[in-house]
Structures are given as structure tokens and as C-alpha cells.
Coordinates of C-alpha atoms and ligand atoms in Angstrom, one line a residue:
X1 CA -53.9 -39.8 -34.6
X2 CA -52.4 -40.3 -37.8
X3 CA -48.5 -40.2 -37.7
X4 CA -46.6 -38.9 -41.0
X5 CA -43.1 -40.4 -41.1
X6 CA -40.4 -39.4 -44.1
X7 CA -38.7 -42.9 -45.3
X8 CA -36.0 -42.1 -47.2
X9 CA -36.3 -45.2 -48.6
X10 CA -39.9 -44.1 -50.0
X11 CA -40.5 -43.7 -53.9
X12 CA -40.8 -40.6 -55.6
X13 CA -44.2 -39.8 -57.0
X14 CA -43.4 -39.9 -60.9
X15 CA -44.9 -36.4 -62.6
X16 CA -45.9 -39.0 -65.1
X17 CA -48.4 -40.1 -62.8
X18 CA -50.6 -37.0 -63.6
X19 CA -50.8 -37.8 -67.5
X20 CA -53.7 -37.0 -69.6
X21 CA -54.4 -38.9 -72.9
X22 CA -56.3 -37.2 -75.8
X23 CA -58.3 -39.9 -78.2
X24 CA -59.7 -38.6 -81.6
X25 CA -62.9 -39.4 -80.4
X26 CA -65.8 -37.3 -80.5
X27 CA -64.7 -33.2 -79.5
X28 CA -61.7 -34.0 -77.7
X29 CA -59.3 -33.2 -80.4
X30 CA -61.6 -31.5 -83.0
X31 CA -62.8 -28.3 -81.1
X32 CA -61.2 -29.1 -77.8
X33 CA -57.7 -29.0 -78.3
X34 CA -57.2 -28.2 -81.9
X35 CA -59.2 -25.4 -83.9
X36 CA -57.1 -24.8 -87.0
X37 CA -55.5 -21.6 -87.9
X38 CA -58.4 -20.4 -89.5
X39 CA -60.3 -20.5 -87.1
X40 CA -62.1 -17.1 -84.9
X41 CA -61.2 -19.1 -81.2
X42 CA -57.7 -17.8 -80.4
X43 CA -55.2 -19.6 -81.2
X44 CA -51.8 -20.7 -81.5
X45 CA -50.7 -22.7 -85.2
X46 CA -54.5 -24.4 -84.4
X47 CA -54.5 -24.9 -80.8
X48 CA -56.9 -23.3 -78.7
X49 CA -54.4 -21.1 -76.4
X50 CA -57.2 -20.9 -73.8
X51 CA -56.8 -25.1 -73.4
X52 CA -52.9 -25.0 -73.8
X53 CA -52.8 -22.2 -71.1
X54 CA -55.3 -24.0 -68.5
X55 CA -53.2 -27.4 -69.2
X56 CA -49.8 -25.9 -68.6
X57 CA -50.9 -24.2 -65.1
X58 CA -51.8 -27.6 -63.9
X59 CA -48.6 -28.7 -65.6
X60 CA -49.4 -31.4 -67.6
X61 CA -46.5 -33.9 -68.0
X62 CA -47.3 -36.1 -70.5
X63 CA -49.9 -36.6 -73.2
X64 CA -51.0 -40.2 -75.0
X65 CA -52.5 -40.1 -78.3
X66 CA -54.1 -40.9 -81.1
X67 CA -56.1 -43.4 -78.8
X68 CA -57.5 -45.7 -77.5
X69 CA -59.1 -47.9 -79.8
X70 CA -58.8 -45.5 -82.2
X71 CA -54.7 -45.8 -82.3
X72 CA -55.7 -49.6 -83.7
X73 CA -57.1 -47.9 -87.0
X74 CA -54.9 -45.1 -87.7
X75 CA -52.6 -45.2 -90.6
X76 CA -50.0 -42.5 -89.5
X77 CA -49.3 -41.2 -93.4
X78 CA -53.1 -40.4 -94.2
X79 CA -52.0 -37.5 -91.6
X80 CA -49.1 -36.1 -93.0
X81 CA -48.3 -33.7 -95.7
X82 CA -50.8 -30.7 -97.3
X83 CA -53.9 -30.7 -95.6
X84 CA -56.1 -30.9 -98.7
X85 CA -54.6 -33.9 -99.6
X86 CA -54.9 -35.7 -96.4
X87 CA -57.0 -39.4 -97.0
X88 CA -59.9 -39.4 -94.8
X89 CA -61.2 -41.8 -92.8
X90 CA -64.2 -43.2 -90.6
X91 CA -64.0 -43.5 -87.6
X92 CA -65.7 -46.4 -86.5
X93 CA -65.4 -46.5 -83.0
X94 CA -66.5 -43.4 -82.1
X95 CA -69.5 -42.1 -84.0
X96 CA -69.3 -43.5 -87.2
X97 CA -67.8 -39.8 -88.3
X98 CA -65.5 -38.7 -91.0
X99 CA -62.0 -38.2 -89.5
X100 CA -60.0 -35.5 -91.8
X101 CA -56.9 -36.1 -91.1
X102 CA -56.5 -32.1 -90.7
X103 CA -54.5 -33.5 -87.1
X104 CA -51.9 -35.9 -87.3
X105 CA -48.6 -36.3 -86.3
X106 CA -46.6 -32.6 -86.9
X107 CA -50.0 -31.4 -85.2
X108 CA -49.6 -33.4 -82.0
X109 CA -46.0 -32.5 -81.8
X110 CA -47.1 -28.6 -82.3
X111 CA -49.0 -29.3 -79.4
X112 CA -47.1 -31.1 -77.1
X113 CA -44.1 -28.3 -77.8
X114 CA -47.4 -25.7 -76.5
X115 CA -47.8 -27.7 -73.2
X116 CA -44.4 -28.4 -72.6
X117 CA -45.0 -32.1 -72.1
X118 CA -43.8 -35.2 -73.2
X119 CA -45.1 -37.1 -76.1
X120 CA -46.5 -40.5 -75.8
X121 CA -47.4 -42.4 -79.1
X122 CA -49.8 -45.3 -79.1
X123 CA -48.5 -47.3 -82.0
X124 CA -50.8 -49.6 -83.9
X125 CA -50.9 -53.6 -83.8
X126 CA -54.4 -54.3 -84.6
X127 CA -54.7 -53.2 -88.0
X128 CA -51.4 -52.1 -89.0
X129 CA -48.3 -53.3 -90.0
X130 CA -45.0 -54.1 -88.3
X131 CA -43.3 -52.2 -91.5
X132 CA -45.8 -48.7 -90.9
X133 CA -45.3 -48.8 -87.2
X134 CA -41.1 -48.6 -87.7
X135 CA -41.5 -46.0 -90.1
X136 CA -43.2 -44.4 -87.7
X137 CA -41.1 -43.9 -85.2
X138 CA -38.1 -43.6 -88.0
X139 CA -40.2 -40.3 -89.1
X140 CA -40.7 -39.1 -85.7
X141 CA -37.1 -39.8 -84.3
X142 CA -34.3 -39.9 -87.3
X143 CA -31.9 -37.2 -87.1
X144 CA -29.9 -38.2 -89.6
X145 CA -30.5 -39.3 -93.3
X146 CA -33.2 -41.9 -93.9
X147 CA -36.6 -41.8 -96.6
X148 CA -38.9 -41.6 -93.5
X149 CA -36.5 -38.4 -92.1
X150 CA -36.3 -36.8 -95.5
X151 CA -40.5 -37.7 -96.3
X152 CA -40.3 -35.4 -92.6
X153 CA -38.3 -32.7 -93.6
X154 CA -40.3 -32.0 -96.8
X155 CA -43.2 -32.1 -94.9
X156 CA -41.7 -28.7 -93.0
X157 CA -40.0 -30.5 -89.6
X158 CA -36.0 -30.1 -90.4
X159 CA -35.4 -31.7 -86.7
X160 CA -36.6 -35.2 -85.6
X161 CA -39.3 -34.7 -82.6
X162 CA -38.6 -35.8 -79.5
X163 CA -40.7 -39.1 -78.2
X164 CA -40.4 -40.3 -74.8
X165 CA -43.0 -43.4 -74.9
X166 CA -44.3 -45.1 -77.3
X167 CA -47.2 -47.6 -76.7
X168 CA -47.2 -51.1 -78.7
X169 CA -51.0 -51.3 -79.7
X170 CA -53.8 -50.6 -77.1
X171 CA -56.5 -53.1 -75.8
X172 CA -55.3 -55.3 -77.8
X173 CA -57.8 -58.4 -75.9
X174 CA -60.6 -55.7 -77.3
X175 CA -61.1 -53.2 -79.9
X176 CA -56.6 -53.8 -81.1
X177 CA -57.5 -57.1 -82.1
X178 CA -59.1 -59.5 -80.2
X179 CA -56.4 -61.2 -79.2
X180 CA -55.4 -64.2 -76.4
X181 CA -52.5 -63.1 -74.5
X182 CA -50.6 -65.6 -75.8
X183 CA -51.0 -64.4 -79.5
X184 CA -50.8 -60.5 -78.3
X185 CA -47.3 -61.3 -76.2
X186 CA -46.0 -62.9 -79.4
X187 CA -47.2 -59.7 -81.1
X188 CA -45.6 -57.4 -78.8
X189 CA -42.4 -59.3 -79.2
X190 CA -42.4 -59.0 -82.4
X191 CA -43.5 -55.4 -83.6
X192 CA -41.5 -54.3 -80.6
X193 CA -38.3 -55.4 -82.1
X194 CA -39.2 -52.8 -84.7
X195 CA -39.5 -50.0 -82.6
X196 CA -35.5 -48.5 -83.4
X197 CA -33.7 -46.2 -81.5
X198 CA -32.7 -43.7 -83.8
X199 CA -31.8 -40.5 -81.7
X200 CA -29.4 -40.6 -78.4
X201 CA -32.9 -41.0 -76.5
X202 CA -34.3 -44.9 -75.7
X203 CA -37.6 -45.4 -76.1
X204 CA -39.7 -46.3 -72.9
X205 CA -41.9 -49.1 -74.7
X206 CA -45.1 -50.0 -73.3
X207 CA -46.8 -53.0 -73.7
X208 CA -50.7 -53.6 -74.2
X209 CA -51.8 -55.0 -70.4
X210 CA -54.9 -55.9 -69.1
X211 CA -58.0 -55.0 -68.7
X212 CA -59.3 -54.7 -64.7
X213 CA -58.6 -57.8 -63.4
X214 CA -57.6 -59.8 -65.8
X215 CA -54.7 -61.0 -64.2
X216 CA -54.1 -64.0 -66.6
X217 CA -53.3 -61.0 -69.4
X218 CA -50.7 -59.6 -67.4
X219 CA -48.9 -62.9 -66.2
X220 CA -48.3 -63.9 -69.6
X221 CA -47.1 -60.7 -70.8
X222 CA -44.6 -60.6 -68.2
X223 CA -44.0 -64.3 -68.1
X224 CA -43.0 -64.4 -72.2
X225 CA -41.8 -60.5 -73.1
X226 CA -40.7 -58.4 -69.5
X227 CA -37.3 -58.3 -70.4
X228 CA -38.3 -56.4 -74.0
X229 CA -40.5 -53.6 -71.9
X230 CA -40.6 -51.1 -69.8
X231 CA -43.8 -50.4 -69.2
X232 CA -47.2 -52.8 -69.3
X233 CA -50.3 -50.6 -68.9
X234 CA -53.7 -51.0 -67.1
X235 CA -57.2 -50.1 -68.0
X236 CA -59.6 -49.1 -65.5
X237 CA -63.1 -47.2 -65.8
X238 CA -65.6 -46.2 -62.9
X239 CA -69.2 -47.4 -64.3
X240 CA -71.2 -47.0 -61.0
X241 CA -74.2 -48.9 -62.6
X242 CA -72.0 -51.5 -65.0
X243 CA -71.0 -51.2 -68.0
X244 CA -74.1 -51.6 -70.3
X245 CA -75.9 -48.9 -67.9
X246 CA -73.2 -46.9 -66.7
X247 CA -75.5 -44.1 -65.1
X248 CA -75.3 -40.3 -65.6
X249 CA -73.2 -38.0 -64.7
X250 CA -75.6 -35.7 -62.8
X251 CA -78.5 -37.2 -61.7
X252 CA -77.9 -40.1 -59.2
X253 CA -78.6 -40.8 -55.4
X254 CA -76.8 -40.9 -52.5
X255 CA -76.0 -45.1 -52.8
X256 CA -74.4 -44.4 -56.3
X257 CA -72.4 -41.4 -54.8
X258 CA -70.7 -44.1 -52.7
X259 CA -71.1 -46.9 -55.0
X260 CA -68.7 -44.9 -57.6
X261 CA -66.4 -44.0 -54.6
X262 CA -65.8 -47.6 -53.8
X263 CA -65.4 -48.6 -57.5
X264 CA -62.8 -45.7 -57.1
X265 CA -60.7 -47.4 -54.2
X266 CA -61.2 -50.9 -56.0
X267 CA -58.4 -49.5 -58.0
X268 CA -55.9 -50.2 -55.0
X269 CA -56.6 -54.1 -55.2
X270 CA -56.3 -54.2 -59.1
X271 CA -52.8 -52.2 -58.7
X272 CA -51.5 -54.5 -56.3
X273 CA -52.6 -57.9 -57.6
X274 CA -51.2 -56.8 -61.1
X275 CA -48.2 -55.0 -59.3
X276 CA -47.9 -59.1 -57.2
X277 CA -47.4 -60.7 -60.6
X278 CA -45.5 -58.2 -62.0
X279 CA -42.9 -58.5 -58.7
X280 CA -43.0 -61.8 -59.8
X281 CA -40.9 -61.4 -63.1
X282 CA -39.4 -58.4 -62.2
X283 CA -38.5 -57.6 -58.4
X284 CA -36.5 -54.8 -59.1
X285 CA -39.8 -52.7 -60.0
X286 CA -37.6 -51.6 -63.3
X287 CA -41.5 -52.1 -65.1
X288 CA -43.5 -49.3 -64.8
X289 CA -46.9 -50.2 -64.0
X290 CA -48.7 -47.8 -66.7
X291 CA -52.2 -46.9 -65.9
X292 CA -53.1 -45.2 -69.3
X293 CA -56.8 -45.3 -69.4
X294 CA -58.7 -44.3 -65.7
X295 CA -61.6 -42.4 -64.6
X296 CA -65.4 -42.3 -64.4
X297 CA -67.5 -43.5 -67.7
X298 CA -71.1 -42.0 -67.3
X299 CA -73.9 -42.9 -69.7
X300 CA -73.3 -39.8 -72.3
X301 CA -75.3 -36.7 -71.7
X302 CA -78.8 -36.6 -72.9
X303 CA -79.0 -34.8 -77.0
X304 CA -75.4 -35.4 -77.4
X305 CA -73.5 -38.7 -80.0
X306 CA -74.2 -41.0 -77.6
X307 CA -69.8 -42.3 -79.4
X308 CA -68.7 -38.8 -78.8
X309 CA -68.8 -39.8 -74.5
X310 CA -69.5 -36.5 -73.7
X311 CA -70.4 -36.4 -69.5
X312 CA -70.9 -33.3 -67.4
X313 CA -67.9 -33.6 -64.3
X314 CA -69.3 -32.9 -60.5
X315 CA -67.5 -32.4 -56.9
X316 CA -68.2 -36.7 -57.6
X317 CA -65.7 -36.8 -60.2
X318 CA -63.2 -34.3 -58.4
X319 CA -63.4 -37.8 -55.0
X320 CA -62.8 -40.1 -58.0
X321 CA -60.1 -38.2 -59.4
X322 CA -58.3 -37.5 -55.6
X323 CA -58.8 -41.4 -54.1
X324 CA -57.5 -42.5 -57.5
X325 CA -54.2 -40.3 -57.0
X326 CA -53.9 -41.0 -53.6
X327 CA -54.0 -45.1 -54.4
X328 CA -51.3 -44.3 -57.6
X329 CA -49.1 -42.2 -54.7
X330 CA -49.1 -45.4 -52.6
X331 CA -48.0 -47.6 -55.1
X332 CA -45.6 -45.0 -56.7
X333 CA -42.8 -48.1 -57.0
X334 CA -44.5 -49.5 -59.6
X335 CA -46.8 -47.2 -61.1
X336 CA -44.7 -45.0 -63.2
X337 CA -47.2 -42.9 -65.3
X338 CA -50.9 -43.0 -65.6
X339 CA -53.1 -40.9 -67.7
X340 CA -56.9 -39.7 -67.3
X341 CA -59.0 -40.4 -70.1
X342 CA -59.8 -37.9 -71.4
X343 CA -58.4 -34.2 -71.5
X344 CA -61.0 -32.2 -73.3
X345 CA -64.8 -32.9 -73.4
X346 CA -64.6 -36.7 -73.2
X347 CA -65.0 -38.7 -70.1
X348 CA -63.6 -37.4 -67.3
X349 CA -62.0 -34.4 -68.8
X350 CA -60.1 -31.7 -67.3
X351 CA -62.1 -29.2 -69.3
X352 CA -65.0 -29.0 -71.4
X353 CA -65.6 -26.5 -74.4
X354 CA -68.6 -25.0 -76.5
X355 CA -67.6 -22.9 -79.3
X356 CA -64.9 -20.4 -77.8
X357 CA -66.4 -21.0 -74.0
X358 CA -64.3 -23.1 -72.2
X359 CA -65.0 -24.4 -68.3
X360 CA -62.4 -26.3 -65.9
X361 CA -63.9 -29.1 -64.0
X362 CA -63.6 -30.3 -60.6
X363 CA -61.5 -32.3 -61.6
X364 CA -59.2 -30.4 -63.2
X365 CA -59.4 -28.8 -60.2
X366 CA -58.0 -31.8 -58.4
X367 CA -55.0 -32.0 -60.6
X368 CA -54.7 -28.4 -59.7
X369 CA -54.6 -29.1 -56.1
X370 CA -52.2 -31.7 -56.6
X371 CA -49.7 -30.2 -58.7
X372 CA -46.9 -30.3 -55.9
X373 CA -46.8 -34.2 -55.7
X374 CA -45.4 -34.5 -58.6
X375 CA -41.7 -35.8 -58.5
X376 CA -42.0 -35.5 -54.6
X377 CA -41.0 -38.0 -51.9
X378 CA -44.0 -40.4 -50.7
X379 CA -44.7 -40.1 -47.1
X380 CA -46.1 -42.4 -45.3
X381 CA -49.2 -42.6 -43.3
X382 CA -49.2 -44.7 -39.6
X383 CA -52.9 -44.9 -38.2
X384 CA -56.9 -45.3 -37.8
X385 CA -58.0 -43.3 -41.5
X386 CA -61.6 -42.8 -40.4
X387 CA -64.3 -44.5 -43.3
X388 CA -65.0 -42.2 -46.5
X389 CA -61.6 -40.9 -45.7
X390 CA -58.5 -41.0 -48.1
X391 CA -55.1 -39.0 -47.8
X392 CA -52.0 -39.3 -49.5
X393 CA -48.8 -36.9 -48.3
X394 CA -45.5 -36.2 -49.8
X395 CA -42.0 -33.3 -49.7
X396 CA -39.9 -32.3 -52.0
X397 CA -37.4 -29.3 -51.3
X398 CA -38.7 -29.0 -47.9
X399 CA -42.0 -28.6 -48.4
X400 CA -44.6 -31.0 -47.7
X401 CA -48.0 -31.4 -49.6
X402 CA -50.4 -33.0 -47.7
X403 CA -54.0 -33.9 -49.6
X404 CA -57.1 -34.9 -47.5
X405 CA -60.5 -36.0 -49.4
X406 CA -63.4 -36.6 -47.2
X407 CA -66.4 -38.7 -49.6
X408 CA -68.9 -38.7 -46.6
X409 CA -72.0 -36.8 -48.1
X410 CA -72.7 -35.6 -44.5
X411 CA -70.3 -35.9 -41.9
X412 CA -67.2 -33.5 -41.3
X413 CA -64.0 -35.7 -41.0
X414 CA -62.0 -35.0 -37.4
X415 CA -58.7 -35.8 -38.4
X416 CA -55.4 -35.2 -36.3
X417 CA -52.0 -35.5 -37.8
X418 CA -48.8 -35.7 -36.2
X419 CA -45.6 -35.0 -38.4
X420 CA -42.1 -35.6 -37.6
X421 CA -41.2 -32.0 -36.7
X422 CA -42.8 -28.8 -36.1
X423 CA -44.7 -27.2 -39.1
X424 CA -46.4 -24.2 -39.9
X425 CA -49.4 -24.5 -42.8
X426 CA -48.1 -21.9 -45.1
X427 CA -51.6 -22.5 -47.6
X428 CA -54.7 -24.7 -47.3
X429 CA -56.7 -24.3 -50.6
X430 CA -59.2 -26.6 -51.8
X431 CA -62.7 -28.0 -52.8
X432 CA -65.8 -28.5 -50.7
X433 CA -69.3 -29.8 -52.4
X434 CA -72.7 -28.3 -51.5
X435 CA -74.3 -30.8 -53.1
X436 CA -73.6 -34.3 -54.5
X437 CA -73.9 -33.1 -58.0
X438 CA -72.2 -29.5 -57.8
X439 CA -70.5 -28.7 -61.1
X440 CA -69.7 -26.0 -63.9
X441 CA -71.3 -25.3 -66.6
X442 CA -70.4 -22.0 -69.4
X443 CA -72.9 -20.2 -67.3
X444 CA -72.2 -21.1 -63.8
X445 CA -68.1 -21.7 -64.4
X446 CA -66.9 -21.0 -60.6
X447 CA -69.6 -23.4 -58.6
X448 CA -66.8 -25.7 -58.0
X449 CA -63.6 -23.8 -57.8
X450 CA -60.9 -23.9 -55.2
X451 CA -61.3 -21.6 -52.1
X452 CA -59.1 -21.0 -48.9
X453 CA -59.5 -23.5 -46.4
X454 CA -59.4 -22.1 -42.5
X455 CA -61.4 -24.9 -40.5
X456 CA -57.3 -26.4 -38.9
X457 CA -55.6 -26.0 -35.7
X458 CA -51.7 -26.1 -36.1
X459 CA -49.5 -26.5 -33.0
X460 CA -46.2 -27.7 -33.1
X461 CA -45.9 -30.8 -35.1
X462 CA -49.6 -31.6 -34.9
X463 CA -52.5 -30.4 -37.3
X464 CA -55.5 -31.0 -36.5
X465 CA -58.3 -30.7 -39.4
X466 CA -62.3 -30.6 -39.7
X467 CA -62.7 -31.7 -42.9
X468 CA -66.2 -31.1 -44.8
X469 CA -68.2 -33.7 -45.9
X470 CA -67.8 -33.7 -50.0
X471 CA -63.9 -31.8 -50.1
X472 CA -60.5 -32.5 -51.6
X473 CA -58.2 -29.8 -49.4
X474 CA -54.4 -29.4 -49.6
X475 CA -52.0 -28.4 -47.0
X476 CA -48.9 -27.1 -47.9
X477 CA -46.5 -26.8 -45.3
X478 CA -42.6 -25.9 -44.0
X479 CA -40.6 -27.3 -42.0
Ligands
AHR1 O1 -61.3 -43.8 -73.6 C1 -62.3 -44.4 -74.4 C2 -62.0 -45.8 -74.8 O2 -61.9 -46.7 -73.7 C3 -60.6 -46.0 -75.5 O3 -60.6 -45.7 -76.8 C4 -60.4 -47.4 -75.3 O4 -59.0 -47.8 -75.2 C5 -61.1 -47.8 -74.0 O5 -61.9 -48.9 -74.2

């Protein structure tokens, strides 16, 4: 029996929590989210409407760009102005290939007006200065009269943008820089200093942090800079065969099915050993914990740019995606926003493109499922989970959202909840895998889709579920 009991002292689930972060890296922003005008796939001033549309039903809060280890090497005014005289650029992380420029910063904003999101700018430390990163956000954010506000409004934008976060550099112990923590907390002091409030909105500024478990990173960034941030992010990837093999995305066997899923739940140790440090500077939990980079990294799929990280996403990725949530719920005090890597055809993406086809993954269809969490009330779980098991359950206006993910490839789940008061299941919708490696592809789009769910028992206060082996279902219920 597992009891559900409403704390009102529990956190809320921050929306942020179900970010997305979109690199120029391979087709995630060329192709999958921005076409140009010109182009024959519908679209709306260049972005693909069928993308914006599928983003906005799963209600996509935030967005992070223009990386990633890319943000490290972009030069923000090589992507302003007319088109054809835009500086290109190589991009040498990813590919080798000649960036354009054709996307840049009035683009991103187009696109973040389209999904109704919030903007979150990854500045760069590792190869720019503290000078271009203030004019920056100066062009982004100054209303009134300045050079970087007038250089905006002659480049078409009359109002500044709105920009909720803004991110000082990004793996900044890697591909920012190569730097100690020591040298990138002085760094962070510094260039931070620069980042201005120029509108009536503060900027939430977030700090490089560490990456997995490297704890040293994240005591000295809060030991010499907390009080100048308010968030410090987190970077963690599921490799199931390490990071030199990584393994595919499609073809593994059972012991890597549960080999990934652990590396999944590993993330509940690495956010609360960073999230023990961070209580140590700052017990008030004003920090947000800011996971900006998460998900499974597969070895690319076979004929494609092996630095384009193109992967194929199966019912696997939809567990990864639902434990990860469900550990991010549990630790909503601290973890403020988080944001899958990446949105379109990269990673673990929400979608994947070819031309004007476009199919939703299983883990898009996880964030689907999910939807309701965000900015609900945390409620907590009291009892035995049984193994492969992982829940997470939370109410907002009287409703409560109750997820249940059962990762055993063969046994169905008996699980028997007990709420505080009566309830009647008003929808149970969700995934269930017929096989370890169901996905969709452009010609089978609906293998993996979300289907009613019937196999419950509600009586009173108690709901008893047989939960498939392989399945992400959520209960919605009243009270
Ligand atoms: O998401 C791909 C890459 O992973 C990012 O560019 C980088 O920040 C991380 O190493």
C-alpha cells in the first residue's frame, strides 16, 4: 500500500522543470525548428508551424539556446542584421559545418514569441568578451535609448525582448574553457557583474555547474559567488555503455534496458549530493538547482554526421524521460528548471524531422503525459515502491495527477494506492511498450502513442493499478 499525503508545506513543481534547450548543432535548429521563409514546409516567419504547434500542446515553458558548447563560440553580432550579410562561421563542435548565421538572435525571439515560452540565453565566457556579453543583454533588454537598443531597432525590433534567464557560459571545466573552478568562479564573478538590468524585469543568472559528480565544482561555486546567482546548473547524460561507446539507440539487450534505467535513477544521488552542498551556502533553497543538459546520449545512428547526434527515441527513452521527472518532482525545492537536450532531432528529442515529415517521440509523449505537473503541489509518497517501479504525484486546482512508470521488461506492476479522500479517476491515458525497442519512425508514426488505460480498480480512496511491464500511465483524478 502506498499512502499519498498532501503536505501543504510541499514545493510546487516549477513549469520550468519541463524545459527544452535547442543547440545549433547538427538539424536541431536548421531543418527542425527553423526553415526560413522561403522555404515549401509550412511555416510561420521561418519556423516550421508543424514543430511550434506539437511544442505548444505539450506546453513548453522555457527554451535554452544557442548551446551547449556551441554558446562558447558564438559571437552574437555575426547573427544580426540583413541575412546576406551575416559573417559565417564553423562550427567546430558539431560537424565541422558552415554555420550561416541565417538564425540568430531576432530569430530565437520570433520563436520563442510562437511557443509562448520564456527565453533563456546562454551567454559566452569561453571565447568571448565581458564587453560583447553586456551588449548582449543591453540589445536584448534596453527599452530606452542606448547604441545596442538603437543598433536593435534598426535591425526591425522597436521593443526590447523579454529575457527571463540568462546563462553565464556553459561547461565551462570542458568545451567553455577548460577551466579549474577556481578560475571559472572568478569568471563568473566577474562577467556576471556585467549582466545589467535594463528593463523592470531581473535577470535570473545562472551560473556554469558541474559536470555529474563533480562535487568539488559545485562547492566552490557556491562557496566564492552564491550570493551573485540564482541558479548553478547540472549536466547529466545517460551513456548505457560509457561515454566513448555510448551504445545505440535501437539495438541493445535486455541488461542495457536496465543498465540505462539505473543510470536514469543515478540522477536522484547526483541531485541530492549537489543539492547537500548547495544547502550548505544557501539553506533557504533561494538557488535553483538548474538541470540544463539531461537525457540519454546513444552512439549516433548508423549513415548519419556522426557531430550531428542524431539517435532514433524508443518506449526506453520515454522510462528515462518519466524516472528522470519523477526524481526532478521529488527534489522540486531545489531544482527550479531543467531542460532536455535536445528539442528537435538531437539527442533525446521530443521530435524528429525529414524534409516536411515530422514524428513525436515517446518521449515527447512523456512530456505530454506530464503536462499537468507543472506548477502543481508535490505530493508525497508513504510505502514499499515495488523494484523497476517509479511514481511521482501532485494537485493543483483540485485535481490530482498521479504518474506511474513500470521499467520491468516482463512483469505487470500490482500497485495499491491509498489517497487522503475519496476519488474518482476522471482519465487514465498512457504508454505501454511491446517491445524493448518500440518507436516511430515517418512511416510507422503512431507505434508508440498514448492510448486509454482501463486495467484499475477505484473504490473510495483506494486505486488499485495493474501496471504493464514497459508503461508510463497517468491518472488524473477529482476529489
Ligand atoms: O547537448 C550536446 C552537448 O553536450 C552540449 O553542447 C554540451 O554542453 C554537452 O557536452
Amino acid at each position: 500500500m502506498i499512502k499519498l499525503v498532501q503536505n501543504q508545506a510541499n514545493p510546487t513543481i516549477s513549469k520550468y522543470i519541463y524545459g527544452h534547450f535547442a543547440e545549433h548543432l547538427g538539424r536541431c535548429i536548421y531543418e527542425g525548428l527553423y526553415v526560413g521563409k522561403d522555404s515549401e514546409i509550412p511555416n510561420v516567419n521561418g519556423m516550421r508551424t508543424d514543430v511550434v504547434e506539437a511544442l505548444k500542446n505539450i506546453k513548453i515553458p522555457v527554451l535554452r539556446w544557442p548551446g551547449g558548447c556551441f554558446a562558447d563560440e558564438y559571437h552574437w553580432k555575426d547573427g544580426i542584421g540583413a541575412k546576406e550579410n551575416r559573417k559565417m562561421m564553423v562550427n567546430t563542435h558539431w560537424g565541422g559545418v558552415t554555420e550561416d548565421n541565417s538564425f540568430g538572435t531576432h530569430e530565437f525571439f520570433e520563436l520563442v514569441r510562437q511557443l509562448g515560452c520564456e527565453a533563456y540565453v546562454n551567454g559566452n565566457v569561453g571565447s568571448g568578451t565581458v564587453q560583447e556579453m553586456q551588449e548582449w543583454v543591453e540589445y536584448i533588454t534596453m527599452g530606452g535609448i542606448s547604441p545596442m537598443a538603437e543598433e536593435r531597432r534598426k535591425n526591425g525590433q522597436a521593443e526590447p525582448w523579454k529575457m527571463k534567464f540568462f546563462g553565464v557560459g556553459n561547461e565551462n571545466w570542458g568545451c567553455g574553457g577548460n577551466m579549474r573552478a577556481e578560475y571559472y568562479a572568478d569568471e563568473y564573478r566577474r562577467y556576471q557583474t556585467y549582466v545589467r538590468q535594463y528593463g523592470d524585469e531581473k535577470i535570473y543568472k545562472i551560473a556554469g555547474g558541474a559536470n555529474v559528480d563533480d562535487y568539488h565544482w559545485t562547492e566552490t561555486l557556491m562557496k566564492n559567488a552564491h550570493w551573485m546567482m540564482d541558479g548553478l546548473s547540472l549536466h547529466y547524460y545517460v551513456h548505457p555503455r560509457g561515454w566513448e561507446e555510448k551504445g545505440s539507440a535501437l539495438e541493445f539487450d535486455e541488461a542495457e534496458w536496465y543498465v540505462t534505467c539505473e543510470k536514469a535513477e543515478y540522477m536522484d544521488e547526483l541531485v541530492t549530493r549537489h543539492g547537500t552542498i548547495m544547502d550548505k551556502y544557501d539553506p533557504e533553497k533561494r538557488i535553483g538547482m538548474i538541470v540544463d543538459e539531461w537525457g540519454t546520449w546513444f552512439t549516433a545512428e548508423p549513415g548519419t554526421n556522426p557531430g550531428f547526434l542524431y539517435q532514433q527515441n524508443t518506449i526506453r527513452d520515454a522510462m528515462v524521460a518519466a524516472i528522470t521527472l519523477n526524481i526532478f518532482h521529488k527534489h522540486a525545492d531545489r531544482v527550479h528548471m531543467a531542460n532536455i537536450a535536445q528539442t528537435v532531432n538531437v539527442l533525446q528529442a521530443m521530435i524528429l524531422t525529414d524534409g516536411a515529415k515530422m514524428v513525436k517521440t515517446p518521449s515527447y509523449h512523456v512530456f505530454d503525459l506530464y503536462k499537468d505537473h507543472q506548477d502543481a503541489q508535490l505530493i508525497t509518497g508513504f510505502g514499499e515502491v515495488p523494484e523497476h517501479v517509479s511514481m511521482t504525484a501532485s494537485e493543483k486546482d483540485g485535481v490530482i495527477t498521479l504518474s506511474v512508470t513500470n521499467y520491468d521488461v516482463h512483469e505487470t506492476a500490482a500497485l495499491d494506492f491509498a489517497f487522503e479522500t475519496p476519488v474518482s479517476v476522471k482519465a487514465a491515458r498512457g504508454l505501454v511498450g511491446t517491445e524493448m525497442n518500440a518507436h516511430n519512425d515517418f512511416d510507422h508514426p503512431e507505434t508508440v502513442t498514448i492510448q486509454d488505460f482501463t486495467a484499475y480498480r477505484e473504490e473510495g480512496s483506494n486505486l488499485q493499478i495493474s501496471l504493464p511491464a514497459m508503461s508510463v500511465i497517468t491518472f488524473t483524478l477529482a476529489k
